[in-house]
């Protein structure tokens, strides 16, 4: 970092829109939206709305494809049962992250666990789509299952950062990324101000999912289900929470080097050109992204 520790200017605060996804569950979505298409290299941010679900009533996202980017899923409450066309399956439980590189193409399902369906329970989570550089859009699919004990926690006076990817506040996250990307859950207690140095030129986003804070510089309020988009010019992201706040501010911090490549997107496919999108749709329809084996045993 340079010696200048100035406050990174805020570009805008975007309110998430409550929308239906998958089989009909509610997500808060700051982007893509009418006001914000994407923030290079990030393509989408969804917060699975916090809710209590009654037994047998839960819906998920049944079999669907992806190509050309990565999906990063973080469970805050409840377990997601993942199955995919590569034959992988597993649970993403509370505090766990799945970093899935769809790459060349994968068909997967993201469903409530058998336990949740049987017993009901609280659900809450986040999913971020990270674009892949042109040269890696057709890389073989894979995923990294990141346990809560692998996530690197760093704490200070009144704050905590749980680093999943990149180098943030002196901690290095476990996820292997395909371009310089940082991902951390950052929690700030009442009466605390936190400065987070981020490389000049990199994207910086803070999505709040609980509590209320203030963005330094402008003094603008950051409430739950709102995204703060910072300028790329450089400087620290500085957030504070008032002494009298009734709860901590809980956020996801995303940082990344912009890819600066053309983006062509259509639903679950994100490529560089329209021709590549047509190819992706044809490959999916022809079954070339595979299908989820029917014989997989449940893991819960
Ligand atoms: Mn998916």
mmCIF file of C-alpha atoms and ligand atoms in Angstrom:
data_model
loop_
_atom_site.group_PDB
_atom_site.id
_atom_site.type_symbol
_atom_site.label_atom_id
_atom_site.label_comp_id
_atom_site.label_asym_id
_atom_site.label_seq_id
_atom_site.Cartn_x
_atom_site.Cartn_y
_atom_site.Cartn_z
ATOM 1 C CA UNK A 1 0.000 0.000 0.000
ATOM 2 C CA UNK A 2 1.019 3.547 -0.566
ATOM 3 C CA UNK A 3 1.605 5.702 2.457
ATOM 4 C CA UNK A 4 -1.450 7.812 1.671
ATOM 5 C CA UNK A 5 -4.237 6.329 3.718
ATOM 6 C CA UNK A 6 -7.038 8.446 2.372
ATOM 7 C CA UNK A 7 -10.715 7.553 2.438
ATOM 8 C CA UNK A 8 -11.943 5.843 -0.723
ATOM 9 C CA UNK A 9 -14.750 7.891 -2.304
ATOM 10 C CA UNK A 10 -18.211 6.359 -2.467
ATOM 11 C CA UNK A 11 -19.673 6.010 -5.957
ATOM 12 C CA UNK A 12 -23.233 5.076 -4.977
ATOM 13 C CA UNK A 13 -25.443 3.105 -2.601
ATOM 14 C CA UNK A 14 -27.804 0.697 -4.335
ATOM 15 C CA UNK A 15 -30.903 -0.726 -2.662
ATOM 16 C CA UNK A 16 -31.424 -4.428 -3.306
ATOM 17 C CA UNK A 17 -34.631 -5.441 -5.050
ATOM 18 C CA UNK A 18 -36.626 -8.302 -3.569
ATOM 19 C CA UNK A 19 -37.160 -10.793 -6.358
ATOM 20 C CA UNK A 20 -37.987 -14.473 -6.884
ATOM 21 C CA UNK A 21 -35.286 -16.929 -7.956
ATOM 22 C CA UNK A 22 -35.030 -20.660 -8.666
ATOM 23 C CA UNK A 23 -38.187 -22.537 -7.731
ATOM 24 C CA UNK A 24 -39.680 -19.382 -6.209
ATOM 25 C CA UNK A 25 -37.604 -18.316 -3.172
ATOM 26 C CA UNK A 26 -37.013 -14.669 -2.282
ATOM 27 C CA UNK A 27 -33.662 -12.986 -2.791
ATOM 28 C CA UNK A 28 -32.479 -9.436 -2.199
ATOM 29 C CA UNK A 29 -30.565 -8.495 -5.365
ATOM 30 C CA UNK A 30 -28.594 -5.236 -5.635
ATOM 31 C CA UNK A 31 -27.339 -6.254 -9.098
ATOM 32 C CA UNK A 32 -27.988 -6.983 -11.872
ATOM 33 C CA UNK A 33 -30.830 -4.493 -11.650
ATOM 34 C CA UNK A 34 -32.240 -1.517 -13.481
ATOM 35 C CA UNK A 35 -29.771 0.762 -11.700
ATOM 36 C CA UNK A 36 -26.651 -1.424 -11.725
ATOM 37 C CA UNK A 37 -25.839 -4.044 -14.367
ATOM 38 C CA UNK A 38 -22.562 -5.418 -13.017
ATOM 39 C CA UNK A 39 -19.443 -4.285 -11.175
ATOM 40 C CA UNK A 40 -16.477 -5.820 -13.010
ATOM 41 C CA UNK A 41 -15.441 -8.572 -12.197
ATOM 42 C CA UNK A 42 -18.665 -9.243 -10.226
ATOM 43 C CA UNK A 43 -21.787 -10.165 -12.210
ATOM 44 C CA UNK A 44 -24.450 -10.773 -9.571
ATOM 45 C CA UNK A 45 -25.024 -10.562 -5.839
ATOM 46 C CA UNK A 46 -27.979 -12.328 -4.218
ATOM 47 C CA UNK A 47 -28.909 -12.476 -0.565
ATOM 48 C CA UNK A 48 -31.198 -15.420 0.093
ATOM 49 C CA UNK A 49 -33.754 -13.610 2.241
ATOM 50 C CA UNK A 50 -33.581 -14.567 5.907
ATOM 51 C CA UNK A 51 -36.713 -16.555 6.725
ATOM 52 C CA UNK A 52 -38.112 -19.419 8.728
ATOM 53 C CA UNK A 53 -39.375 -22.144 6.426
ATOM 54 C CA UNK A 54 -41.970 -24.673 7.513
ATOM 55 C CA UNK A 55 -41.281 -28.404 6.997
ATOM 56 C CA UNK A 56 -41.832 -29.582 3.432
ATOM 57 C CA UNK A 57 -42.428 -26.082 2.117
ATOM 58 C CA UNK A 58 -38.957 -25.184 0.980
ATOM 59 C CA UNK A 59 -38.028 -24.623 -2.638
ATOM 60 C CA UNK A 60 -34.550 -24.413 -4.091
ATOM 61 C CA UNK A 61 -32.984 -24.115 -7.527
ATOM 62 C CA UNK A 62 -33.461 -27.443 -9.347
ATOM 63 C CA UNK A 63 -31.212 -28.598 -12.199
ATOM 64 C CA UNK A 64 -29.840 -25.662 -14.221
ATOM 65 C CA UNK A 65 -26.638 -24.929 -16.151
ATOM 66 C CA UNK A 66 -23.847 -22.360 -15.876
ATOM 67 C CA UNK A 67 -20.940 -21.473 -18.184
ATOM 68 C CA UNK A 68 -18.237 -18.827 -18.194
ATOM 69 C CA UNK A 69 -18.019 -17.696 -14.568
ATOM 70 C CA UNK A 70 -17.934 -18.799 -10.916
ATOM 71 C CA UNK A 71 -20.685 -19.022 -8.304
ATOM 72 C CA UNK A 72 -19.682 -18.404 -4.698
ATOM 73 C CA UNK A 73 -22.266 -19.593 -2.176
ATOM 74 C CA UNK A 74 -22.073 -18.757 1.539
ATOM 75 C CA UNK A 75 -24.608 -20.149 3.982
ATOM 76 C CA UNK A 76 -25.473 -17.976 6.975
ATOM 77 C CA UNK A 77 -28.264 -20.323 8.155
ATOM 78 C CA UNK A 78 -29.602 -23.617 6.833
ATOM 79 C CA UNK A 79 -27.919 -26.178 4.574
ATOM 80 C CA UNK A 80 -27.904 -26.225 0.788
ATOM 81 C CA UNK A 81 -27.670 -29.617 -0.902
ATOM 82 C CA UNK A 82 -25.505 -29.304 -4.015
ATOM 83 C CA UNK A 83 -25.448 -31.904 -6.799
ATOM 84 C CA UNK A 84 -23.809 -31.507 -10.193
ATOM 85 C CA UNK A 85 -23.203 -33.100 -13.573
ATOM 86 C CA UNK A 86 -19.580 -33.853 -12.661
ATOM 87 C CA UNK A 87 -20.981 -36.308 -10.105
ATOM 88 C CA UNK A 88 -20.160 -34.121 -7.111
ATOM 89 C CA UNK A 89 -22.536 -33.630 -4.240
ATOM 90 C CA UNK A 90 -22.276 -32.076 -0.804
ATOM 91 C CA UNK A 91 -23.860 -29.852 1.789
ATOM 92 C CA UNK A 92 -23.060 -26.186 2.240
ATOM 93 C CA UNK A 93 -23.793 -25.675 5.933
ATOM 94 C CA UNK A 94 -23.907 -22.533 8.083
ATOM 95 C CA UNK A 95 -20.582 -20.690 7.947
ATOM 96 C CA UNK A 96 -19.405 -22.706 4.944
ATOM 97 C CA UNK A 97 -18.586 -21.552 1.436
ATOM 98 C CA UNK A 98 -18.695 -23.294 -1.923
ATOM 99 C CA UNK A 99 -16.580 -21.669 -4.614
ATOM 100 C CA UNK A 100 -17.725 -23.289 -7.859
ATOM 101 C CA UNK A 101 -15.951 -22.664 -11.132
ATOM 102 C CA UNK A 102 -18.574 -23.403 -13.773
ATOM 103 C CA UNK A 103 -16.031 -22.774 -16.535
ATOM 104 C CA UNK A 104 -16.802 -24.829 -19.651
ATOM 105 C CA UNK A 105 -20.202 -25.831 -18.342
ATOM 106 C CA UNK A 106 -21.918 -27.583 -15.497
ATOM 107 C CA UNK A 107 -25.461 -28.537 -14.588
ATOM 108 C CA UNK A 108 -26.179 -28.358 -10.879
ATOM 109 C CA UNK A 109 -28.979 -28.156 -8.360
ATOM 110 C CA UNK A 110 -29.019 -26.079 -5.175
ATOM 111 C CA UNK A 111 -31.740 -27.410 -2.875
ATOM 112 C CA UNK A 112 -32.648 -27.253 0.809
ATOM 113 C CA UNK A 113 -31.181 -30.250 2.648
ATOM 114 C CA UNK A 114 -33.319 -33.260 3.487
ATOM 115 C CA UNK A 115 -33.074 -32.214 7.149
ATOM 116 C CA UNK A 116 -34.483 -28.748 6.395
ATOM 117 C CA UNK A 117 -37.299 -30.267 4.350
ATOM 118 C CA UNK A 118 -38.099 -32.673 7.166
ATOM 119 C CA UNK A 119 -37.789 -30.336 10.151
ATOM 120 C CA UNK A 120 -38.103 -26.840 8.698
ATOM 121 C CA UNK A 121 -35.773 -24.100 9.878
ATOM 122 C CA UNK A 122 -34.071 -20.817 9.260
ATOM 123 C CA UNK A 123 -32.445 -20.073 5.934
ATOM 124 C CA UNK A 124 -30.179 -17.167 4.999
ATOM 125 C CA UNK A 125 -27.286 -16.989 2.576
ATOM 126 C CA UNK A 126 -25.393 -15.150 -0.089
ATOM 127 C CA UNK A 127 -24.378 -15.940 -3.647
ATOM 128 C CA UNK A 128 -21.944 -13.952 -5.739
ATOM 129 C CA UNK A 129 -21.132 -14.521 -9.411
ATOM 130 C CA UNK A 130 -17.507 -13.823 -10.277
ATOM 131 C CA UNK A 131 -16.654 -13.434 -13.943
ATOM 132 C CA UNK A 132 -13.871 -15.513 -15.479
ATOM 133 C CA UNK A 133 -11.206 -13.981 -17.710
ATOM 134 C CA UNK A 134 -11.692 -14.731 -21.419
ATOM 135 C CA UNK A 135 -8.848 -17.268 -21.402
ATOM 136 C CA UNK A 136 -10.477 -19.286 -18.581
ATOM 137 C CA UNK A 137 -14.161 -19.207 -19.537
ATOM 138 C CA UNK A 138 -13.937 -22.755 -20.913
ATOM 139 C CA UNK A 139 -11.705 -24.109 -18.124
ATOM 140 C CA UNK A 140 -12.823 -27.510 -16.751
ATOM 141 C CA UNK A 141 -15.469 -27.113 -14.037
ATOM 142 C CA UNK A 142 -14.541 -27.657 -10.401
ATOM 143 C CA UNK A 143 -15.538 -26.531 -6.960
ATOM 144 C CA UNK A 144 -13.846 -25.757 -3.687
ATOM 145 C CA UNK A 145 -15.744 -26.739 -0.548
ATOM 146 C CA UNK A 146 -14.463 -24.364 2.119
ATOM 147 C CA UNK A 147 -15.247 -25.340 5.707
ATOM 148 C CA UNK A 148 -15.836 -22.738 8.392
ATOM 149 C CA UNK A 149 -12.560 -23.795 10.039
ATOM 150 C CA UNK A 150 -10.664 -22.972 6.803
ATOM 151 C CA UNK A 151 -11.940 -19.412 6.651
ATOM 152 C CA UNK A 152 -9.297 -17.135 8.160
ATOM 153 C CA UNK A 153 -10.597 -14.892 10.932
ATOM 154 C CA UNK A 154 -8.814 -11.692 11.895
ATOM 155 C CA UNK A 155 -10.100 -9.486 14.677
ATOM 156 C CA UNK A 156 -9.421 -5.985 15.928
ATOM 157 C CA UNK A 157 -10.896 -3.575 18.406
ATOM 158 C CA UNK A 158 -14.645 -3.940 17.743
ATOM 159 C CA UNK A 159 -14.422 -5.667 14.381
ATOM 160 C CA UNK A 160 -13.974 -9.093 12.828
ATOM 161 C CA UNK A 161 -13.118 -10.133 9.284
ATOM 162 C CA UNK A 162 -13.619 -13.703 8.047
ATOM 163 C CA UNK A 163 -11.547 -13.915 4.904
ATOM 164 C CA UNK A 164 -12.549 -16.418 2.225
ATOM 165 C CA UNK A 165 -10.427 -15.150 -0.678
ATOM 166 C CA UNK A 166 -7.693 -12.643 -1.317
ATOM 167 C CA UNK A 167 -5.634 -10.649 1.143
ATOM 168 C CA UNK A 168 -7.815 -8.495 3.385
ATOM 169 C CA UNK A 169 -6.810 -6.776 6.651
ATOM 170 C CA UNK A 170 -3.653 -8.862 6.846
ATOM 171 C CA UNK A 171 -5.331 -12.251 6.410
ATOM 172 C CA UNK A 172 -5.200 -14.437 3.298
ATOM 173 C CA UNK A 173 -8.283 -16.474 2.442
ATOM 174 C CA UNK A 174 -8.173 -20.150 1.392
ATOM 175 C CA UNK A 175 -10.043 -19.914 -1.933
ATOM 176 C CA UNK A 176 -8.060 -20.247 -5.139
ATOM 177 C CA UNK A 177 -9.259 -17.569 -7.522
ATOM 178 C CA UNK A 178 -8.824 -17.146 -11.279
ATOM 179 C CA UNK A 179 -8.135 -13.411 -11.099
ATOM 180 C CA UNK A 180 -7.306 -11.127 -8.170
ATOM 181 C CA UNK A 181 -10.502 -11.260 -6.072
ATOM 182 C CA UNK A 182 -11.123 -10.689 -2.373
ATOM 183 C CA UNK A 183 -14.112 -11.970 -0.397
ATOM 184 C CA UNK A 184 -14.621 -11.436 3.332
ATOM 185 C CA UNK A 185 -17.440 -11.220 5.836
ATOM 186 C CA UNK A 186 -16.777 -8.075 7.857
ATOM 187 C CA UNK A 187 -18.620 -7.449 11.128
ATOM 188 C CA UNK A 188 -18.355 -4.105 12.929
ATOM 189 C CA UNK A 189 -19.631 -3.510 16.478
ATOM 190 C CA UNK A 190 -21.354 -0.346 17.709
ATOM 191 C CA UNK A 191 -18.915 2.460 18.495
ATOM 192 C CA UNK A 192 -16.292 1.219 16.009
ATOM 193 C CA UNK A 193 -14.692 2.643 12.878
ATOM 194 C CA UNK A 194 -12.812 0.317 10.547
ATOM 195 C CA UNK A 195 -10.474 1.198 7.653
ATOM 196 C CA UNK A 196 -9.862 -1.485 5.035
ATOM 197 C CA UNK A 197 -6.963 -0.847 2.637
ATOM 198 C CA UNK A 198 -7.757 -1.998 -0.916
ATOM 199 C CA UNK A 199 -5.467 -1.846 -3.938
ATOM 200 C CA UNK A 200 -5.863 1.228 -6.122
ATOM 201 C CA UNK A 201 -7.675 0.406 -9.359
ATOM 202 C CA UNK A 202 -9.565 -2.487 -7.803
ATOM 203 C CA UNK A 203 -13.325 -2.681 -7.406
ATOM 204 C CA UNK A 204 -14.570 -2.387 -3.812
ATOM 205 C CA UNK A 205 -18.116 -3.336 -2.776
ATOM 206 C CA UNK A 206 -19.688 -3.642 0.668
ATOM 207 C CA UNK A 207 -23.073 -5.348 0.911
ATOM 208 C CA UNK A 208 -24.826 -4.997 4.274
ATOM 209 C CA UNK A 209 -27.137 -7.827 5.315
ATOM 210 C CA UNK A 210 -27.685 -6.884 8.972
ATOM 211 C CA UNK A 211 -27.397 -3.719 11.025
ATOM 212 C CA UNK A 212 -26.764 -0.126 10.017
ATOM 213 C CA UNK A 213 -23.526 1.776 9.511
ATOM 214 C CA UNK A 214 -22.068 4.886 7.984
ATOM 215 C CA UNK A 215 -19.730 5.280 5.025
ATOM 216 C CA UNK A 216 -16.920 7.674 5.930
ATOM 217 C CA UNK A 217 -16.329 10.669 3.719
ATOM 218 C CA UNK A 218 -19.906 11.179 2.615
ATOM 219 C CA UNK A 219 -21.512 10.254 5.930
ATOM 220 C CA UNK A 220 -24.094 8.270 3.995
ATOM 221 C CA UNK A 221 -26.012 5.584 5.852
ATOM 222 C CA UNK A 222 -25.534 1.949 4.839
ATOM 223 C CA UNK A 223 -28.542 -0.123 5.845
ATOM 224 C CA UNK A 224 -29.212 -3.839 5.530
ATOM 225 C CA UNK A 225 -30.002 -5.014 1.979
ATOM 226 C CA UNK A 226 -28.022 -2.119 0.487
ATOM 227 C CA UNK A 227 -24.774 -2.201 -1.471
ATOM 228 C CA UNK A 228 -22.065 0.446 -1.213
ATOM 229 C CA UNK A 229 -20.137 0.778 -4.476
ATOM 230 C CA UNK A 230 -16.816 2.578 -4.061
ATOM 231 C CA UNK A 231 -14.721 4.361 -6.662
ATOM 232 C CA UNK A 232 -11.672 2.547 -8.030
ATOM 233 C CA UNK A 233 -9.369 5.529 -7.535
ATOM 234 C CA UNK A 234 -7.777 4.086 -4.403
ATOM 235 C CA UNK A 235 -7.809 4.612 -0.678
ATOM 236 C CA UNK A 236 -9.323 2.759 2.244
ATOM 237 C CA UNK A 237 -12.931 1.676 2.550
ATOM 238 C CA UNK A 238 -13.915 3.260 5.870
ATOM 239 C CA UNK A 239 -17.073 2.204 7.689
ATOM 240 C CA UNK A 240 -18.329 3.117 11.128
ATOM 241 C CA UNK A 241 -21.146 2.078 13.408
ATOM 242 C CA UNK A 242 -22.638 4.552 15.884
ATOM 243 C CA UNK A 243 -22.247 4.083 19.633
ATOM 244 C CA UNK A 244 -26.002 3.941 20.048
ATOM 245 C CA UNK A 245 -26.577 1.331 17.318
ATOM 246 C CA UNK A 246 -28.575 -1.619 18.617
ATOM 247 C CA UNK A 247 -26.591 -4.241 16.707
ATOM 248 C CA UNK A 248 -23.397 -4.820 14.746
ATOM 249 C CA UNK A 249 -23.136 -4.080 11.045
ATOM 250 C CA UNK A 250 -22.708 -7.384 9.195
ATOM 251 C CA UNK A 251 -21.421 -7.186 5.636
ATOM 252 C CA UNK A 252 -19.739 -8.935 2.766
ATOM 253 C CA UNK A 253 -16.738 -7.100 1.337
ATOM 254 C CA UNK A 254 -15.860 -7.856 -2.288
ATOM 255 C CA UNK A 255 -12.728 -6.615 -4.003
ATOM 256 C CA UNK A 256 -11.397 -7.400 -7.446
ATOM 257 C CA UNK A 257 -9.244 -6.336 -10.322
ATOM 258 C CA UNK A 258 -11.543 -5.402 -13.229
ATOM 259 C CA UNK A 259 -11.203 -7.756 -16.206
ATOM 260 C CA UNK A 260 -12.058 -4.971 -18.674
ATOM 261 C CA UNK A 261 -13.372 -7.496 -21.217
ATOM 262 C CA UNK A 262 -16.670 -7.468 -23.124
ATOM 263 C CA UNK A 263 -19.541 -9.173 -21.292
ATOM 264 C CA UNK A 264 -22.343 -10.994 -23.132
ATOM 265 C CA UNK A 265 -24.843 -12.534 -20.723
ATOM 266 C CA UNK A 266 -27.983 -14.571 -21.060
ATOM 267 C CA UNK A 267 -29.430 -16.092 -17.891
ATOM 268 C CA UNK A 268 -26.972 -18.671 -16.555
ATOM 269 C CA UNK A 269 -24.362 -18.096 -19.292
ATOM 270 C CA UNK A 270 -21.849 -15.242 -19.269
ATOM 271 C CA UNK A 271 -19.439 -15.062 -22.188
ATOM 272 C CA UNK A 272 -17.584 -12.384 -24.180
ATOM 273 C CA UNK A 273 -19.595 -12.433 -27.425
ATOM 274 C CA UNK A 274 -23.137 -13.123 -28.616
ATOM 275 C CA UNK A 275 -21.828 -15.991 -30.770
ATOM 276 C CA UNK A 276 -20.380 -17.644 -27.663
ATOM 277 C CA UNK A 277 -23.761 -17.282 -25.941
ATOM 278 C CA UNK A 278 -25.506 -19.020 -28.842
ATOM 279 C CA UNK A 279 -22.895 -21.790 -28.643
ATOM 280 C CA UNK A 280 -23.471 -22.130 -24.876
ATOM 281 C CA UNK A 281 -27.236 -22.438 -25.316
ATOM 282 C CA UNK A 282 -26.777 -25.021 -28.098
ATOM 283 C CA UNK A 283 -24.248 -26.993 -26.023
ATOM 284 C CA UNK A 284 -26.629 -27.048 -23.068
ATOM 285 C CA UNK A 285 -29.635 -28.096 -25.188
ATOM 286 C CA UNK A 286 -27.565 -30.838 -26.817
ATOM 287 C CA UNK A 287 -26.646 -32.209 -23.391
ATOM 288 C CA UNK A 288 -22.971 -31.335 -23.709
ATOM 289 C CA UNK A 289 -22.924 -29.822 -20.206
ATOM 290 C CA UNK A 290 -24.069 -33.171 -18.874
ATOM 291 C CA UNK A 291 -26.808 -33.956 -16.400
ATOM 292 C CA UNK A 292 -26.985 -34.793 -12.728
ATOM 293 C CA UNK A 293 -26.678 -38.543 -12.139
ATOM 294 C CA UNK A 294 -29.994 -39.879 -10.836
ATOM 295 C CA UNK A 295 -28.456 -42.488 -8.598
ATOM 296 C CA UNK A 296 -26.607 -40.197 -6.196
ATOM 297 C CA UNK A 297 -27.365 -40.973 -2.577
ATOM 298 C CA UNK A 298 -28.521 -38.148 -0.344
ATOM 299 C CA UNK A 299 -25.875 -36.985 2.101
ATOM 300 C CA UNK A 300 -28.183 -35.995 4.917
HETATM 301 MN MN1 LIG B 1 -26.707 -22.168 -9.846
#
